[in-house]
Coordinates of N, CA and C in Angstrom, one line a residue:
M146 N 90.8 -1.1 -36.4 CA 90.1 -0.6 -35.2 C 89.1 0.5 -35.6
F147 N 89.5 1.3 -36.6 CA 88.6 2.4 -37.0 C 87.9 2.1 -38.3
D148 N 87.9 0.9 -38.8 CA 87.1 0.5 -39.9 C 85.6 0.4 -39.5
N149 N 84.8 0.8 -40.4 CA 83.3 0.7 -40.2 C 82.9 1.4 -38.9
I150 N 83.5 2.6 -38.6 CA 83.3 3.3 -37.4 C 81.8 3.7 -37.2
G151 N 81.1 4.0 -38.2 CA 79.7 4.4 -38.1 C 78.9 3.2 -37.5
R152 N 79.1 2.0 -38.0 CA 78.4 0.8 -37.5 C 78.8 0.6 -36.0
K153 N 80.0 0.8 -35.7 CA 80.5 0.6 -34.3 C 79.8 1.7 -33.4
I154 N 79.7 2.9 -33.8 CA 79.1 3.9 -33.0 C 77.6 3.5 -32.8
K155 N 76.9 3.1 -33.8 CA 75.5 2.7 -33.6 C 75.4 1.5 -32.7
T156 N 76.3 0.5 -32.8 CA 76.3 -0.6 -31.9 C 76.5 -0.2 -30.4
V157 N 77.5 0.6 -30.2 CA 77.8 1.1 -28.8 C 76.6 1.9 -28.3
A158 N 75.9 2.7 -29.1 CA 74.8 3.5 -28.7 C 73.6 2.5 -28.3
K159 N 73.4 1.5 -29.1 CA 72.4 0.5 -28.7 C 72.7 -0.2 -27.4
L160 N 74.0 -0.6 -27.3 CA 74.4 -1.3 -26.1 C 74.2 -0.4 -24.8
F161 N 74.6 0.9 -24.9 CA 74.5 1.8 -23.8 C 73.0 2.0 -23.5
C162 N 72.2 2.1 -24.5 CA 70.7 2.2 -24.3 C 70.2 1.1 -23.5
W163 N 70.5 -0.1 -23.9 CA 70.0 -1.3 -23.1 C 70.5 -1.3 -21.7
I164 N 71.8 -1.0 -21.5 CA 72.3 -0.9 -20.2 C 71.6 0.1 -19.3
E165 N 71.4 1.3 -19.9 CA 70.7 2.3 -19.2 C 69.2 1.9 -18.9
I166 N 68.6 1.2 -19.8 CA 67.2 0.8 -19.5 C 67.2 -0.2 -18.4
I167 N 68.1 -1.2 -18.4 CA 68.2 -2.2 -17.3 C 68.4 -1.5 -16.0
C168 N 69.3 -0.5 -16.0 CA 69.6 0.2 -14.7 C 68.4 1.0 -14.2
C169 N 67.7 1.6 -15.1 CA 66.5 2.4 -14.7 C 65.4 1.4 -14.1
V170 N 65.3 0.3 -14.7 CA 64.3 -0.6 -14.2 C 64.7 -1.2 -12.9
V171 N 65.9 -1.5 -12.7 CA 66.4 -2.0 -11.4 C 66.3 -0.9 -10.4
A172 N 66.7 0.3 -10.7 CA 66.6 1.4 -9.7 C 65.1 1.7 -9.4
G173 N 64.2 1.6 -10.4 CA 62.8 1.8 -10.1 C 62.3 0.7 -9.1
I174 N 62.7 -0.5 -9.4 CA 62.2 -1.6 -8.5 C 62.8 -1.4 -7.1
A175 N 64.1 -1.0 -7.0 CA 64.7 -0.7 -5.7 C 63.9 0.4 -4.9
I176 N 63.6 1.4 -5.7 CA 62.8 2.5 -5.0 C 61.5 2.0 -4.6
M177 N 60.8 1.2 -5.4 CA 59.5 0.7 -5.0 C 59.6 -0.2 -3.8
G178 N 60.7 -0.8 -3.6 CA 60.9 -1.7 -2.4 C 60.7 -1.0 -1.1
A179 N 60.8 0.4 -1.1 CA 60.6 1.1 0.2 C 59.2 0.8 0.8
G180 N 58.2 0.5 -0.1 CA 56.9 0.2 0.4 C 55.9 1.3 0.6
E181 N 56.4 2.5 0.6 CA 55.5 3.6 0.8 C 54.8 3.9 -0.6
S182 N 53.6 4.5 -0.5 CA 52.9 4.7 -1.8 C 53.6 5.8 -2.6
A183 N 54.2 6.8 -2.0 CA 55.0 7.8 -2.8 C 56.2 7.1 -3.4
A184 N 56.8 6.2 -2.7 CA 58.0 5.6 -3.3 C 57.6 4.7 -4.4
V185 N 56.5 4.0 -4.4 CA 56.0 3.2 -5.5 C 55.8 4.0 -6.7
A186 N 55.2 5.2 -6.5 CA 54.9 6.1 -7.7 C 56.2 6.6 -8.3
V187 N 57.2 7.0 -7.4 CA 58.5 7.5 -7.9 C 59.2 6.3 -8.6
G188 N 59.1 5.1 -8.0 CA 59.8 4.0 -8.7 C 59.3 3.7 -10.1
I189 N 58.0 3.8 -10.2 CA 57.4 3.6 -11.5 C 57.8 4.7 -12.5
I190 N 57.8 5.9 -12.0 CA 58.3 7.0 -12.9 C 59.7 6.8 -13.3
V191 N 60.6 6.4 -12.3 CA 62.0 6.2 -12.7 C 62.1 5.0 -13.7
A192 N 61.4 4.0 -13.5 CA 61.5 2.8 -14.3 C 61.1 3.1 -15.7
L193 N 59.9 3.7 -15.8 CA 59.3 4.0 -17.2 C 59.9 5.2 -17.8
G194 N 60.0 6.3 -17.0 CA 60.5 7.6 -17.6 C 62.0 7.5 -17.9
G195 N 62.8 6.9 -17.0 CA 64.2 6.7 -17.3 C 64.4 5.8 -18.5
S196 N 63.7 4.8 -18.7 CA 63.8 3.9 -19.9 C 63.5 4.7 -21.1
L197 N 62.4 5.4 -21.1 CA 62.0 6.2 -22.3 C 63.0 7.3 -22.6
M198 N 63.5 8.0 -21.6 CA 64.6 9.0 -21.9 C 65.9 8.4 -22.4
S199 N 66.2 7.2 -21.9 CA 67.4 6.5 -22.4 C 67.2 6.2 -23.9
W200 N 66.0 5.7 -24.2 CA 65.7 5.3 -25.6 C 65.8 6.5 -26.5
V201 N 65.1 7.6 -26.1 CA 65.1 8.8 -26.9 C 66.5 9.4 -27.0
G202 N 67.3 9.4 -26.0 CA 68.6 9.9 -26.0 C 69.5 9.1 -26.9
S203 N 69.3 7.9 -27.1 CA 70.1 7.1 -28.0 C 70.0 7.5 -29.5
F204 N 68.9 8.1 -29.8 CA 68.6 8.6 -31.2 C 69.8 9.4 -31.7
V205 N 70.3 10.3 -30.8 CA 71.4 11.2 -31.2 C 72.7 10.4 -31.6
M206 N 73.0 9.4 -30.8 CA 74.2 8.7 -31.2 C 74.0 7.8 -32.4
V207 N 72.8 7.2 -32.5 CA 72.5 6.3 -33.7 C 72.5 7.2 -34.9
G208 N 71.9 8.4 -34.8 CA 71.9 9.3 -35.9 C 73.3 9.7 -36.3
F209 N 74.2 10.0 -35.3 CA 75.6 10.4 -35.7 C 76.3 9.2 -36.4
G210 N 76.1 8.0 -35.9 CA 76.7 6.8 -36.6 C 76.2 6.7 -38.0
E211 N 74.9 7.0 -38.2 CA 74.3 6.9 -39.6 C 75.0 8.0 -40.4
L212 N 75.2 9.2 -39.9 CA 75.9 10.3 -40.6 C 77.3 9.9 -41.0
V213 N 78.0 9.2 -40.1 CA 79.4 8.8 -40.4 C 79.4 7.7 -41.5
E214 N 78.5 6.8 -41.4 CA 78.4 5.7 -42.4 C 78.1 6.4 -43.8
N215 N 77.1 7.3 -43.8 CA 76.8 7.9 -45.1 C 77.9 8.8 -45.7
S216 N 78.6 9.4 -44.8 CA 79.7 10.3 -45.2 C 80.8 9.4 -45.9
A217 N 81.1 8.2 -45.3 CA 82.1 7.3 -45.9 C 81.6 6.8 -47.2
K218 N 80.3 6.5 -47.4 CA 79.8 6.1 -48.7 C 79.9 7.2 -49.7
I219 N 79.6 8.4 -49.3 CA 79.7 9.5 -50.3 C 81.1 9.8 -50.7
A220 N 82.0 9.7 -49.7 CA 83.5 9.9 -50.0 C 83.9 8.8 -51.0
A221 N 83.5 7.6 -50.8 CA 83.9 6.5 -51.7 C 83.3 6.7 -53.1
I222 N 82.1 7.2 -53.2 CA 81.5 7.4 -54.5 C 82.2 8.6 -55.2
I223 N 82.5 9.6 -54.5 CA 83.2 10.8 -55.1 C 84.6 10.4 -55.6
S224 N 85.3 9.6 -54.8 CA 86.7 9.2 -55.2 C 86.6 8.3 -56.4
D225 N 85.5 7.5 -56.6 CA 85.4 6.7 -57.8 C 85.1 7.5 -59.0
I226 N 84.3 8.6 -58.8 CA 84.0 9.5 -59.9 C 85.2 10.3 -60.4
N227 N 86.1 10.7 -59.4 CA 87.3 11.5 -59.8 C 88.4 10.7 -60.4
E228 N 88.3 9.4 -60.3 CA 89.4 8.5 -60.9 C 89.2 8.2 -62.3

């Protein structure tokens, strides 16, 4: 369950990012459905801005997963040197 946890963290981060992007686009379209010009502008901002923020926010989790992967590699190299 906890083998290759760094790769799993990165996979979950990417999955959540795509789910959030889809939700932002759907919410933006729903807001635009109100038909008013202000609602259309807000819907576009929600769809594009929310998607962009989700993508940028996923960098933290992907970076953390990369750190975990690299830490495991370094630990393996050190244990090989000490033996």
